[in-house]
Each structure stands twice: as C-alpha cells, then as structure tokens.
Tab-separated table of C-alpha atoms in Angstrom:
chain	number	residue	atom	x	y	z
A	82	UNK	CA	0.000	0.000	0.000
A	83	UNK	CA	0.546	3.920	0.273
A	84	UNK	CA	2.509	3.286	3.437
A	85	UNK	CA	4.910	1.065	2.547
A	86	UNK	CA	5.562	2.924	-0.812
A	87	UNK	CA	6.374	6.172	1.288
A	88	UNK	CA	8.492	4.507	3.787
A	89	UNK	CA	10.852	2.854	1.208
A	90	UNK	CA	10.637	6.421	-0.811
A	91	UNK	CA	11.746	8.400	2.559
A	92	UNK	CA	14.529	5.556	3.021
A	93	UNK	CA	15.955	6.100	-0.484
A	94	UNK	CA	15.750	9.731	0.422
A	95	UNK	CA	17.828	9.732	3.205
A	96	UNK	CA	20.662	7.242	1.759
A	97	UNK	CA	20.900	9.317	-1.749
A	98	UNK	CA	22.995	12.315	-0.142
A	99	UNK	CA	25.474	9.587	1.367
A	100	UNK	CA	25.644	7.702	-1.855
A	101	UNK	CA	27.942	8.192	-4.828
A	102	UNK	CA	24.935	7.431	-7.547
A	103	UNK	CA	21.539	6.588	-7.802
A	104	UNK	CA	22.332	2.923	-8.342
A	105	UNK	CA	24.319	2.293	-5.167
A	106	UNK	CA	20.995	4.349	-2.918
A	107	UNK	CA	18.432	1.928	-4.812
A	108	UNK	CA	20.021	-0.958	-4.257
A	109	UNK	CA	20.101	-0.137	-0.380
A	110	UNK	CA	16.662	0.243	-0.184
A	111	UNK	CA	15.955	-3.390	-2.507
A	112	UNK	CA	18.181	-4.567	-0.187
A	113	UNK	CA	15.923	-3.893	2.741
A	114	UNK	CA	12.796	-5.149	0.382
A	115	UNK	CA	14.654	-8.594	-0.473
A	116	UNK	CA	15.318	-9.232	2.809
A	117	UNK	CA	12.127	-8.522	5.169
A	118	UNK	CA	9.624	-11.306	5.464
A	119	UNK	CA	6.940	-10.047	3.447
A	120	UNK	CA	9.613	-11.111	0.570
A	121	UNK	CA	11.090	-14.346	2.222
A	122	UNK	CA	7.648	-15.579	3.461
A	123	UNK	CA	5.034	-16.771	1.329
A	124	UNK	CA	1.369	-14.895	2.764
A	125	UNK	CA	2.296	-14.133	6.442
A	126	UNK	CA	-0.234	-14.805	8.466
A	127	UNK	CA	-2.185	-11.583	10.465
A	128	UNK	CA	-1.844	-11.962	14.240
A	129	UNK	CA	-4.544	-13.503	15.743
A	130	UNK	CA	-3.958	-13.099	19.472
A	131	UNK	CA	-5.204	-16.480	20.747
A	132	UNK	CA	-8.867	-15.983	18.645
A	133	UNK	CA	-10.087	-18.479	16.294
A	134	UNK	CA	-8.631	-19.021	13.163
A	135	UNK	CA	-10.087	-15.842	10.571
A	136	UNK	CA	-10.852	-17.034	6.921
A	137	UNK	CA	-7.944	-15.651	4.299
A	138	UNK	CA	-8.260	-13.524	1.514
A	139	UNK	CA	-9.467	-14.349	-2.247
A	140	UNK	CA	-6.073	-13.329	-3.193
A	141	UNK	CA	-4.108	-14.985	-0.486
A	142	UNK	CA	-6.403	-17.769	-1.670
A	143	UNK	CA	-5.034	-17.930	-4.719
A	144	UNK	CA	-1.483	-17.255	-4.249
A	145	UNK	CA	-1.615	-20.615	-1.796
A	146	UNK	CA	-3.618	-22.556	-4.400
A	147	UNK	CA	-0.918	-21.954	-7.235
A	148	UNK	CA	2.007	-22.164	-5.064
A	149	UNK	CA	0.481	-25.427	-3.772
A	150	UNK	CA	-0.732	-26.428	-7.602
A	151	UNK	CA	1.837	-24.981	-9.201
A	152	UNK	CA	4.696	-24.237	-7.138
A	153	UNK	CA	4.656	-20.562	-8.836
A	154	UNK	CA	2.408	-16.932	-8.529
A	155	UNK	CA	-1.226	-17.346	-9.409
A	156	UNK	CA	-1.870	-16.470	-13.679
A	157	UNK	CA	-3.939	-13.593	-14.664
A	158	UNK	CA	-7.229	-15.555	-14.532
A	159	UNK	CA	-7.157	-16.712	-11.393
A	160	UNK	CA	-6.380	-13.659	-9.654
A	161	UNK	CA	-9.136	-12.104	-11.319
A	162	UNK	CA	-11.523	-15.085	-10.211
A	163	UNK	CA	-9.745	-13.651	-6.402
A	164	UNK	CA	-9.818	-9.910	-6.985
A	165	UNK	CA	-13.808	-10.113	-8.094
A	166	UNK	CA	-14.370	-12.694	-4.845
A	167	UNK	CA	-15.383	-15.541	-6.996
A	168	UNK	CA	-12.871	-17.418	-5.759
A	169	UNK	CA	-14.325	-18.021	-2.188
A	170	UNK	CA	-17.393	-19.698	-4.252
A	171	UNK	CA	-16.930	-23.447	-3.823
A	172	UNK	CA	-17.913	-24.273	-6.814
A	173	UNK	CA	-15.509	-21.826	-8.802
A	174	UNK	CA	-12.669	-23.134	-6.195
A	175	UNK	CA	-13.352	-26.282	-8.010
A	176	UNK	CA	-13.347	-25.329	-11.277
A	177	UNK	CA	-10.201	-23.406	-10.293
A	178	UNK	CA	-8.448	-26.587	-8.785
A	179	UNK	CA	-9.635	-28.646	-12.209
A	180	UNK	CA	-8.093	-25.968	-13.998
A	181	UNK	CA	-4.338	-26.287	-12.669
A	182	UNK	CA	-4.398	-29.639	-12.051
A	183	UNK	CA	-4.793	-29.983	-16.057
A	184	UNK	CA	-2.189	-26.897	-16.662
A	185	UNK	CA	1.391	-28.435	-17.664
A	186	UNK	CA	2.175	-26.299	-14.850
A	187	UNK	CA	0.495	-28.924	-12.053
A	188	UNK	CA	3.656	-31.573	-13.236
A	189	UNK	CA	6.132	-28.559	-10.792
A	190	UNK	CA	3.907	-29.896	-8.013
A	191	UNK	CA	4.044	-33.780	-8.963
A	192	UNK	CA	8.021	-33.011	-8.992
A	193	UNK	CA	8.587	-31.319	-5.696
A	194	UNK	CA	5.979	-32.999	-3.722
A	195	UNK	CA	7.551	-36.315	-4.407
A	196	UNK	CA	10.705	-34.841	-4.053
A	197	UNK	CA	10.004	-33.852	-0.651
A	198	UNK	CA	7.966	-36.784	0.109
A	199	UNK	CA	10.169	-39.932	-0.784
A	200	UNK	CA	13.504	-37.816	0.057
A	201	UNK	CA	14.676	-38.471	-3.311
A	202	UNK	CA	17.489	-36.470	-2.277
A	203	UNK	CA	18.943	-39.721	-0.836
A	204	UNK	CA	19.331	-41.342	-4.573
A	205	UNK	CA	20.271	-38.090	-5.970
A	206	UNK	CA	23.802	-38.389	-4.033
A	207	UNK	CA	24.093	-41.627	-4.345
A	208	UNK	CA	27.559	-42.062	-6.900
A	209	UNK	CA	27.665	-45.769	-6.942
A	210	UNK	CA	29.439	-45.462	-11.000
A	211	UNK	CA	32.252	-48.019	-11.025
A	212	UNK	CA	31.127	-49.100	-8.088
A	213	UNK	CA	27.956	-51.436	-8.320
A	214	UNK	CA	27.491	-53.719	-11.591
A	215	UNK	CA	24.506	-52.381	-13.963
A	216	UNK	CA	24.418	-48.854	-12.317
A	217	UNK	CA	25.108	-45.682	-14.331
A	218	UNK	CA	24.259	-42.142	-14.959
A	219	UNK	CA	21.578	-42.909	-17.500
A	220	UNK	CA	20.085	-45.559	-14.791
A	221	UNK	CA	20.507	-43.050	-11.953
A	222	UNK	CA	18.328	-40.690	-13.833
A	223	UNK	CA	15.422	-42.717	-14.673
A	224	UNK	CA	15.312	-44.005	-10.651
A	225	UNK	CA	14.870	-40.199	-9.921
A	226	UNK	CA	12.448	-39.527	-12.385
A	227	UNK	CA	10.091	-42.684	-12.193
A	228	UNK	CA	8.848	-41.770	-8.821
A	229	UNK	CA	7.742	-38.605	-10.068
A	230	UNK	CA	6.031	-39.972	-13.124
A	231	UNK	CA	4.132	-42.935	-11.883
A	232	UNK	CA	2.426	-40.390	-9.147
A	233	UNK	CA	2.133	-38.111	-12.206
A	234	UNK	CA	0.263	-40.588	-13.875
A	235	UNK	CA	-1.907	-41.368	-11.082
A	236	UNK	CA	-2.864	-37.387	-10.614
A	237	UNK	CA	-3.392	-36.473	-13.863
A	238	UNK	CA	-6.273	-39.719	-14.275
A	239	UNK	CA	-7.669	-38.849	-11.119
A	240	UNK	CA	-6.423	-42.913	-10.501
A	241	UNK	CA	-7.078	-44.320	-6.766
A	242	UNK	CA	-4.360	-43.812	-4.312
A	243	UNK	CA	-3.965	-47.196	-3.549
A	244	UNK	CA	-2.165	-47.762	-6.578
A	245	UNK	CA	1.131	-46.594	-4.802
A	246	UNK	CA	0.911	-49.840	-3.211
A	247	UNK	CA	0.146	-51.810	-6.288
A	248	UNK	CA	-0.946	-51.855	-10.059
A	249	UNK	CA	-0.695	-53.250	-13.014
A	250	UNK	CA	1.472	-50.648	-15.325
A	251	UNK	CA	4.679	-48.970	-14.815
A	252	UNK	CA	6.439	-45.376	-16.039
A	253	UNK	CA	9.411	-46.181	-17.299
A	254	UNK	CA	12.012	-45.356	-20.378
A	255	UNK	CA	14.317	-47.240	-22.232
A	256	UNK	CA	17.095	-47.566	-19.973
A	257	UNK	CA	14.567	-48.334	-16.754
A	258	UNK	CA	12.532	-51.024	-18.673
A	259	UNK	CA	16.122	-52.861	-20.119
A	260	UNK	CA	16.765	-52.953	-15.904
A	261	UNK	CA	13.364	-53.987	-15.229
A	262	UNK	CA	13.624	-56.831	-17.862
A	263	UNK	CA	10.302	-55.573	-19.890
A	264	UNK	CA	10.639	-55.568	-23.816
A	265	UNK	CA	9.400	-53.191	-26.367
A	266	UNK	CA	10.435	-50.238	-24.962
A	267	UNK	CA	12.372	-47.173	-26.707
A	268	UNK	CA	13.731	-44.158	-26.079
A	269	UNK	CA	13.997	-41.710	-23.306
A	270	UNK	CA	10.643	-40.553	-23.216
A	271	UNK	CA	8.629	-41.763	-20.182
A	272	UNK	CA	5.179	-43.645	-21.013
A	273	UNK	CA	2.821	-46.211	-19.570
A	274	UNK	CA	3.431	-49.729	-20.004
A	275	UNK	CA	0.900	-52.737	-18.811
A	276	UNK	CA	2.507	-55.450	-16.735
A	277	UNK	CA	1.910	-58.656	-16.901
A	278	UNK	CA	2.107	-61.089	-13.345
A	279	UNK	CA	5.260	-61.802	-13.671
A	280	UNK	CA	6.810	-58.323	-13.798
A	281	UNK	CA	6.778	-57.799	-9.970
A	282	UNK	CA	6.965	-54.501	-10.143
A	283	UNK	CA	3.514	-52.143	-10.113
A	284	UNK	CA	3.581	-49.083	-7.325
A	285	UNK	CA	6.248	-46.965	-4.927
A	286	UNK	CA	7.830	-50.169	-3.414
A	287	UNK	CA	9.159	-52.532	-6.326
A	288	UNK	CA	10.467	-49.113	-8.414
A	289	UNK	CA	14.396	-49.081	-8.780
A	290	UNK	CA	14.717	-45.874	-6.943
A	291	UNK	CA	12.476	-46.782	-4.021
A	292	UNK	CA	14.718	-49.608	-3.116
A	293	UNK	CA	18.150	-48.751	-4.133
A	294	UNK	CA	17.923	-45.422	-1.993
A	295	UNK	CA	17.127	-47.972	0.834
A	296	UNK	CA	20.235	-50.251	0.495
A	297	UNK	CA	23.622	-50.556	1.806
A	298	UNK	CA	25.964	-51.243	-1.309
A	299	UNK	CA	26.176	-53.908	-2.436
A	300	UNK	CA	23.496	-55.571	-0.185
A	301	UNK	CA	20.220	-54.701	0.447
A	302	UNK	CA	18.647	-52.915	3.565
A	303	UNK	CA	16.160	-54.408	5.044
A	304	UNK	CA	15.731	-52.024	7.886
A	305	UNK	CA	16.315	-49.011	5.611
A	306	UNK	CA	13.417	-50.008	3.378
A	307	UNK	CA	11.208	-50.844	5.847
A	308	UNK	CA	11.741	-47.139	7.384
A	309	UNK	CA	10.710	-46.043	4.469
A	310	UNK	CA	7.374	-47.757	4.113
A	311	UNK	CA	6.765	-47.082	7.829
A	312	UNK	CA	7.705	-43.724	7.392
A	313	UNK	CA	6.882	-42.008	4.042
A	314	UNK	CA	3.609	-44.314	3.004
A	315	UNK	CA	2.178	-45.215	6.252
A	316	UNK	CA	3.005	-42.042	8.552
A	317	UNK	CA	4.431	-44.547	11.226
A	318	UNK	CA	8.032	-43.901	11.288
A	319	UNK	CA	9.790	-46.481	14.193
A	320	UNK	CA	10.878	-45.002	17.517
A	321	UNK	CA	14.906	-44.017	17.232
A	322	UNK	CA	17.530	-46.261	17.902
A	323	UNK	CA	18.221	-46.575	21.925
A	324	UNK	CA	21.927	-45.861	23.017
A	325	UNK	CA	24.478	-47.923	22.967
A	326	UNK	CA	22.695	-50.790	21.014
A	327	UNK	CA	25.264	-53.603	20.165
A	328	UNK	CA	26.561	-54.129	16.868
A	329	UNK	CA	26.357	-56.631	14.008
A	330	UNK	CA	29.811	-58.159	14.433
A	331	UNK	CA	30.788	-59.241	11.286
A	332	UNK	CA	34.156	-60.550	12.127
A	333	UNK	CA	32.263	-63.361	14.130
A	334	UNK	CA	32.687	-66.641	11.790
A	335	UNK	CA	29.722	-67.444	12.868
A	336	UNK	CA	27.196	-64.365	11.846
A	337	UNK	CA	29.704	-63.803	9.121
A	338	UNK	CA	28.016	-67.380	7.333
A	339	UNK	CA	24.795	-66.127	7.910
A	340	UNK	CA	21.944	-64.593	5.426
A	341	UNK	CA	21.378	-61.205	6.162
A	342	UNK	CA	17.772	-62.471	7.296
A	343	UNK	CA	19.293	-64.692	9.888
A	344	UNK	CA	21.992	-61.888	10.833
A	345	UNK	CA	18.562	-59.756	11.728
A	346	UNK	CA	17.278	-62.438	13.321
A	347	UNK	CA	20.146	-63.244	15.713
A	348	UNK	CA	20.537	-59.556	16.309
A	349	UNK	CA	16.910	-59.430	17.283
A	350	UNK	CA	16.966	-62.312	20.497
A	351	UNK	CA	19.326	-59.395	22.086
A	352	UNK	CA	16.564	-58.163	24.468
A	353	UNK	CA	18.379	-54.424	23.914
A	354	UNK	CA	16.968	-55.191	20.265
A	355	UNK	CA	14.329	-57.100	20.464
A	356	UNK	CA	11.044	-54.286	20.881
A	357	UNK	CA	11.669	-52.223	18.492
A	358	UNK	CA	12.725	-54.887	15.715
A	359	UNK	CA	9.719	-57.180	16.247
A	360	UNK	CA	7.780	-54.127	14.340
A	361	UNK	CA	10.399	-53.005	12.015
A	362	UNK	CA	12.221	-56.262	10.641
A	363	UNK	CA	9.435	-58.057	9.327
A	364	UNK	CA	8.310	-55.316	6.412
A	365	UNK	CA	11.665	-55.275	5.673
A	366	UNK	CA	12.389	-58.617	4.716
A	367	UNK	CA	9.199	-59.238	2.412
A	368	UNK	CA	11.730	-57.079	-0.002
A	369	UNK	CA	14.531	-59.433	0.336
A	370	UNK	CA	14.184	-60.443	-3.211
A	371	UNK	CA	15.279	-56.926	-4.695
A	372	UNK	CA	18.460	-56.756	-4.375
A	373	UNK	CA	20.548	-53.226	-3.809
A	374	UNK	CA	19.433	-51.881	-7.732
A	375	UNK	CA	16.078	-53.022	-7.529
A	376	UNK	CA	16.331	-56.156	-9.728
A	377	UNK	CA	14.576	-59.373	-9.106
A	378	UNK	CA	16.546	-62.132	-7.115
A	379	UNK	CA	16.033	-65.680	-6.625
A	380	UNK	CA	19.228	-66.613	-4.534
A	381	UNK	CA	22.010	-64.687	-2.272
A	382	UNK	CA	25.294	-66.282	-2.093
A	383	UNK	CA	23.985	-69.307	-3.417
A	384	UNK	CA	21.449	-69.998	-1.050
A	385	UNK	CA	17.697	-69.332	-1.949
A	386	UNK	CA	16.330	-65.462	-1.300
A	387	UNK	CA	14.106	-66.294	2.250
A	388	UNK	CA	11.250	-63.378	1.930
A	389	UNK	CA	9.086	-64.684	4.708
A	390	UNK	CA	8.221	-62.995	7.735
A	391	UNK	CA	5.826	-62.858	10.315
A	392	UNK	CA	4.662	-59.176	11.926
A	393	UNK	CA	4.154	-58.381	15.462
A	394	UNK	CA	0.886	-59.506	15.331
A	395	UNK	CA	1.567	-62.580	13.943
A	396	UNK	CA	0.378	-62.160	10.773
A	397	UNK	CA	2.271	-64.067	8.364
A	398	UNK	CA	4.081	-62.443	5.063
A	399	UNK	CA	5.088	-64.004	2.145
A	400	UNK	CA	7.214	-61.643	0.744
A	401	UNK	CA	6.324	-58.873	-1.433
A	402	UNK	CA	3.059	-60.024	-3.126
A	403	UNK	CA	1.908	-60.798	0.936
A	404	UNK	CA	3.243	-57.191	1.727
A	405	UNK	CA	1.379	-55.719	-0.856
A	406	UNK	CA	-2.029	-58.073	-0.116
A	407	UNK	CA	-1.369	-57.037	3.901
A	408	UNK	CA	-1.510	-53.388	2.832
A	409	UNK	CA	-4.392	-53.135	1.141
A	410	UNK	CA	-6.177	-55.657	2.794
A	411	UNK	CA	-5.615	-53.987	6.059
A	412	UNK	CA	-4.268	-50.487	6.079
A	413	UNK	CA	-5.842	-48.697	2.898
A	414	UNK	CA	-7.340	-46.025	5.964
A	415	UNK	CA	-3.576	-45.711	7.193
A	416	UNK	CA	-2.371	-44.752	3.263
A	417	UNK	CA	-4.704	-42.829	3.021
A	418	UNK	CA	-4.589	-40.677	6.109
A	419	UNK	CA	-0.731	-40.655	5.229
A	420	UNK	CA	-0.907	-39.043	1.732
A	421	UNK	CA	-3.768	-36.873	2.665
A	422	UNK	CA	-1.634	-35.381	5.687
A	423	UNK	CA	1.583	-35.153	3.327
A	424	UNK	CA	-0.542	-32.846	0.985
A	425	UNK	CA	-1.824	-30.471	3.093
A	426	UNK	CA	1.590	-30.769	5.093
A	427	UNK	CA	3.154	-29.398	1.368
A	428	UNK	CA	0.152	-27.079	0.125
A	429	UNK	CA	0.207	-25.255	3.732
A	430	UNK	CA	3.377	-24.900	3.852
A	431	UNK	CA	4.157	-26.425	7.323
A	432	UNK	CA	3.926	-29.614	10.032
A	433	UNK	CA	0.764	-30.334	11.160
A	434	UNK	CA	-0.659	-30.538	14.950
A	435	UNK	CA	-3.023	-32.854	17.173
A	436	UNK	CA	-5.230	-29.672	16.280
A	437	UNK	CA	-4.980	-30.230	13.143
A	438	UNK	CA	-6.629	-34.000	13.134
A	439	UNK	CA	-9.971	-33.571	13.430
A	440	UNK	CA	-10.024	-31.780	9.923
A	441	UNK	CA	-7.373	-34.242	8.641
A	442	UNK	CA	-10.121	-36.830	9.181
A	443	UNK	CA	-12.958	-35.344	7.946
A	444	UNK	CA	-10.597	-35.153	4.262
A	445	UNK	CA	-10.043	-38.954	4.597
A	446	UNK	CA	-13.136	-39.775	4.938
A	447	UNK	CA	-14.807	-37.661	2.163
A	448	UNK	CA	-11.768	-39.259	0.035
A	449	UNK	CA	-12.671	-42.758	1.375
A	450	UNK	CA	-16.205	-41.697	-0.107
A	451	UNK	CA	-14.965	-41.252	-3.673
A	452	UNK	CA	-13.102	-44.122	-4.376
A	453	UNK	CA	-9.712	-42.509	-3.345
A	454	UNK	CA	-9.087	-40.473	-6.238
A	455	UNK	CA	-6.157	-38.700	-6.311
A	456	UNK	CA	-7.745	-34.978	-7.518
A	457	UNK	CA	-10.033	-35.682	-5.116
A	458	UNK	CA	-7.345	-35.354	-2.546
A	459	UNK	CA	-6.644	-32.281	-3.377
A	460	UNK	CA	-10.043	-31.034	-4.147
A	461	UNK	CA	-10.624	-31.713	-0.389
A	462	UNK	CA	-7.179	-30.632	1.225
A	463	UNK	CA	-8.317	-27.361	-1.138
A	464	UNK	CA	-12.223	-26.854	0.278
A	465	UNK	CA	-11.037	-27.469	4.133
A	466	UNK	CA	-11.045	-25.191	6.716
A	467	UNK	CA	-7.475	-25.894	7.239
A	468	UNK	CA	-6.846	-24.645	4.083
A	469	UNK	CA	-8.760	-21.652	3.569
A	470	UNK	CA	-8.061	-20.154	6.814
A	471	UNK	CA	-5.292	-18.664	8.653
C-alpha cells in the first residue's frame, strides 16, 4: 500500500545524499525489500492473538492454491476469479483446482511434492558409477524420475491412491525397462506400459529408486526399506535407535556365514533389540528379493532369497506379493490418512498438529467416499477449513 511505498521512498531519500549514484541508494533500499519477510515468506499470516482461526483472503487464496498447484504466482485468470471474490465460491474453487491440475504447470507440483515426500534427495547423491554392476548415470536418472512420473500418472487420471501400493502398469524409459527386464520399450521418453504377473513390479515399493535409496551397497537394507514404508507411506516412522545398542559383528565366523535375514534375526533375540525390531524387521524382509538396484533375485550367495516374515501380530508375510495383499487388505485407511496429511503438510506450507486431526479426518473420509481419487485429494485438502483459513 501507500505506506509502505512512502516509507521505502523516505529511506531512499535519506541514503541518496550519502551515496555516490543513484544505483548504489536503490540498491540499499531493494536490499531492505529482499530481505524482510513479506519477501522471504510466502502470505504471512495476520496476528490472531489467541482468537479463532479468521478465513484468508481471495487473493491470499489464490497465491496458496498456485504455489500449492503450481509451485509458482497465481496467472492472470485466477487472480481475477480472487480480486472479483469468486474465488471463495466453492464451486468456482473447483473449477479453479480442475483448472491447474490440467495446466502443464500442475507436473512442478508432482516433482517437488515427491521430491520432498520420498527424500529423493537420498538417490540423488548416491555415486555408486564403477562401483555397483549395472548402475550408471543414464540408470541413476530414470530411478529419480520414475517416482515422479508414476504419481504423475496417477494425478493427472484422477487414478485411486492405492495404486502406490500396487498396479498393473509402470512409467518407465528405455534404460529403466532394459533394468526392469520388460521388452518393447524405446527411447527416453517416459510412457505407460501394462505389466503382466510376472513383472513384480507395479507401485512406490518394487520401483528401482524406491529400493536402491534404501540399500547398503552392495546388499540390500532391510531395515532401511522398511523405514521407508513405515515412514513415508504409512506415517508410522519407528521409535529411534536406543543408546548404545550392540553391533552386528561381522568378524564373528559365525554371523559372518549367515543370510542377512538370519543376521537380523540373531541380532533381534538381544533383548536391547528385540522391541523395536519385532515391528520393524518383518516389512523389511518381504523385499529381500530386490536386491541393492532393484532387480529381481532368486538366490544370495547361493542360497535361496528367504522373503518370509511374520509381523508383530503374527500375521504371516510371504514376501512382497503378501506385503502388498497385507496393505491393502488392512491399512488402505492408514495410506490414506498418510498421503492426505503429506498434501496439506506441502500445500500449507508447514507440520501439522493434534489440532490439526480432526479436519485431517474429515478429508479422509470424504476421500474414502470417492473411491480414493487422487484430484479428489486435493479437491478436499483445497475446500477445508485448514486450508482456507489462517
């Protein structure tokens, strides 16, 4: 406004006389503009003093639906849709949300969501060249980019969210489908192909990336991965190491003959171990047959790949077919509630509270309500109080 026009102007003002040139008094007062928090902070909130939460602004509206939709400034229509007030209208919200999510635009959000969400950050600095047979730059790039395109793929089709866990088609290119073992496939281009059942691959947890971000070259990880499911699609993350746990000791002749499933094991009878492992180990395992790039395995060492495990519960799983039947047999709610609270986590633009929950709930059960459709996860983190308040 007015005020913060004439401040800056009075500023400028005051530095010119000290200043050699015009240049070196403007930049002084930019200076002050780049760095105050109306610049570094997206829509500052207005202080509420302990009262309820006020309803924002069309425009602040809109700058929070394209940063969240597009990960850039609203266009020209939608902030006129804000200036006139449409925008508060639920119905031209909608219309709104359609409208992005079908913009080129929307694939920013796939992107850095996922990003942010998988912590593909972890296969990004991964430099395994040289080190790890079948791995190289062209290989590392597809890994980083299939995440993003298979949720991509989903959002775009509106497609259930229980596909992360499993279907029957997989985003890949050239170079991922040669490591995947699927034929037909050229170029670098990224497109859909149908699996057939003996692909075993279909969703987050059999893609290349997924696992080989989870690994300890040249082996596999079996507590890494399953920190990852627990974690990033199931909102469960296990309870932190306790001090001074023993260690693996590998120069043992004994645990050195060992599977890595049996070296879990044994470490797991340790009663510093053994309540925290009971609920971790077992998801790991069921991947046991992936080895540390994400290809299929039959055998370790010579000895045949053991997948099995039972959970805490003592529910039995038979590797990762049972770990994908478990899932969404069992915790489709728990996905669901995950994903939906990573959303508005990235479209708000900060953690969420036990406060929070009560509106968190009411999305997943509206998205329950329409076949968990991926837009309509975001039509609902969009129409929620949580979102279009302060």
């Amino acid at each position: 406004d007015e005020t913060d026009v004439d401040r800056k102007v009075k500023r400028f003002q005051a530095l010119r006389g000290t200043c050699d040139s015009f240049e070196e008094a403007i930049v002084e007062v930019l200076a002050i503009v780049l760095s105050s928090p109306q610049f570094l902070y997206v829509s500052l909130s207005p202080e509420l003093g302990g009262e309820a939460a006020t309803a924002i602004s069309g425009v602040d509206l809109a700058e929070r639906l394209s940063l969240f939709l597009w990960c850039s400034v609203p266009d020209a229509e939608l902030l006129d849709h804000a200036m006139s007030g449409d925008l508060l209208d639920p119905s031209v919200l909608r219309a709104e949300v359609k409208r992005l999510i079908n913009d080129s635009r929307s694939e920013r959000f796939v992107e850095q969501f996922v990003r942010q969400w998988l912590n593909l950050e972890l296969l990004e600095f991964q430099n395994l060249k040289g080190k790890v047979q079948g791995f190289d730059p062209l290989l590392q790039d597809a890994m980083l980019s299939e995440s993003a395109k298979f949720v991509h793929e989903l959002f775009i089709h509106d497609e259930s969210l229980l596909n992360l866990i499993h279907c029957d088609f997989a985003m890949v290119n050239e170079r991922l489908a040669k490591h995947y073992g699927l034929s037909g496939v050229r170029g670098n281009h990224f497109r859909r192909v149908m699996l057939d059942d003996g692909a075993r691959r279909g969703g987050l947890m059999t893609q290349a990336g997924f696992l080989a971000m989870h690994s300890d070259y040249p082996a596999s990880h079996p507590l890494k991965r399953s920190a990852c499911l627990l974690e990033r699609l199931l909102n469960d993350p296990p309870p932190p190491p306790p001090p001074a746990v023993p260690q693996i000791d590998l120069a043992d002749p004994r645990i050195a003959e060992m599977t890595l499933k049996e070296r879990i094991e044994d470490h797991r009878n340790q009663a510093a171990c053994a309540s925290c492992h009971m609920k971790i180990d077992p998801w790991g395992i069921a991947f046991e047959n992936y080895d540390a790039l994400g290809r299929w395995r039959d055998s370790i060492g010579g000895k045949p790949v053991d997948a099995h495990s039972e959970l805490f519960n003592g529910q039995a799983i038979d590797g990762i077919d049972g770990l994908k039947r478990f899932l969404l047999l069992n915790r489709q709610d728990q996905l669901v509630h995950s994903v939906v609270e990573k959303l508005l986590a990235f479209g708000l633009g900060r953690s969420l509270t036990f406060a929070d929950q009560s509106e968190v709930e009411e999305i997943v059960h509206h998205v329950r309500q329409h076949d968990d459709g991926f837009q309509q996860a975001i039509i609902s983190v969009v129409q929620s109080d949580l979102f279009l308040n302060w």
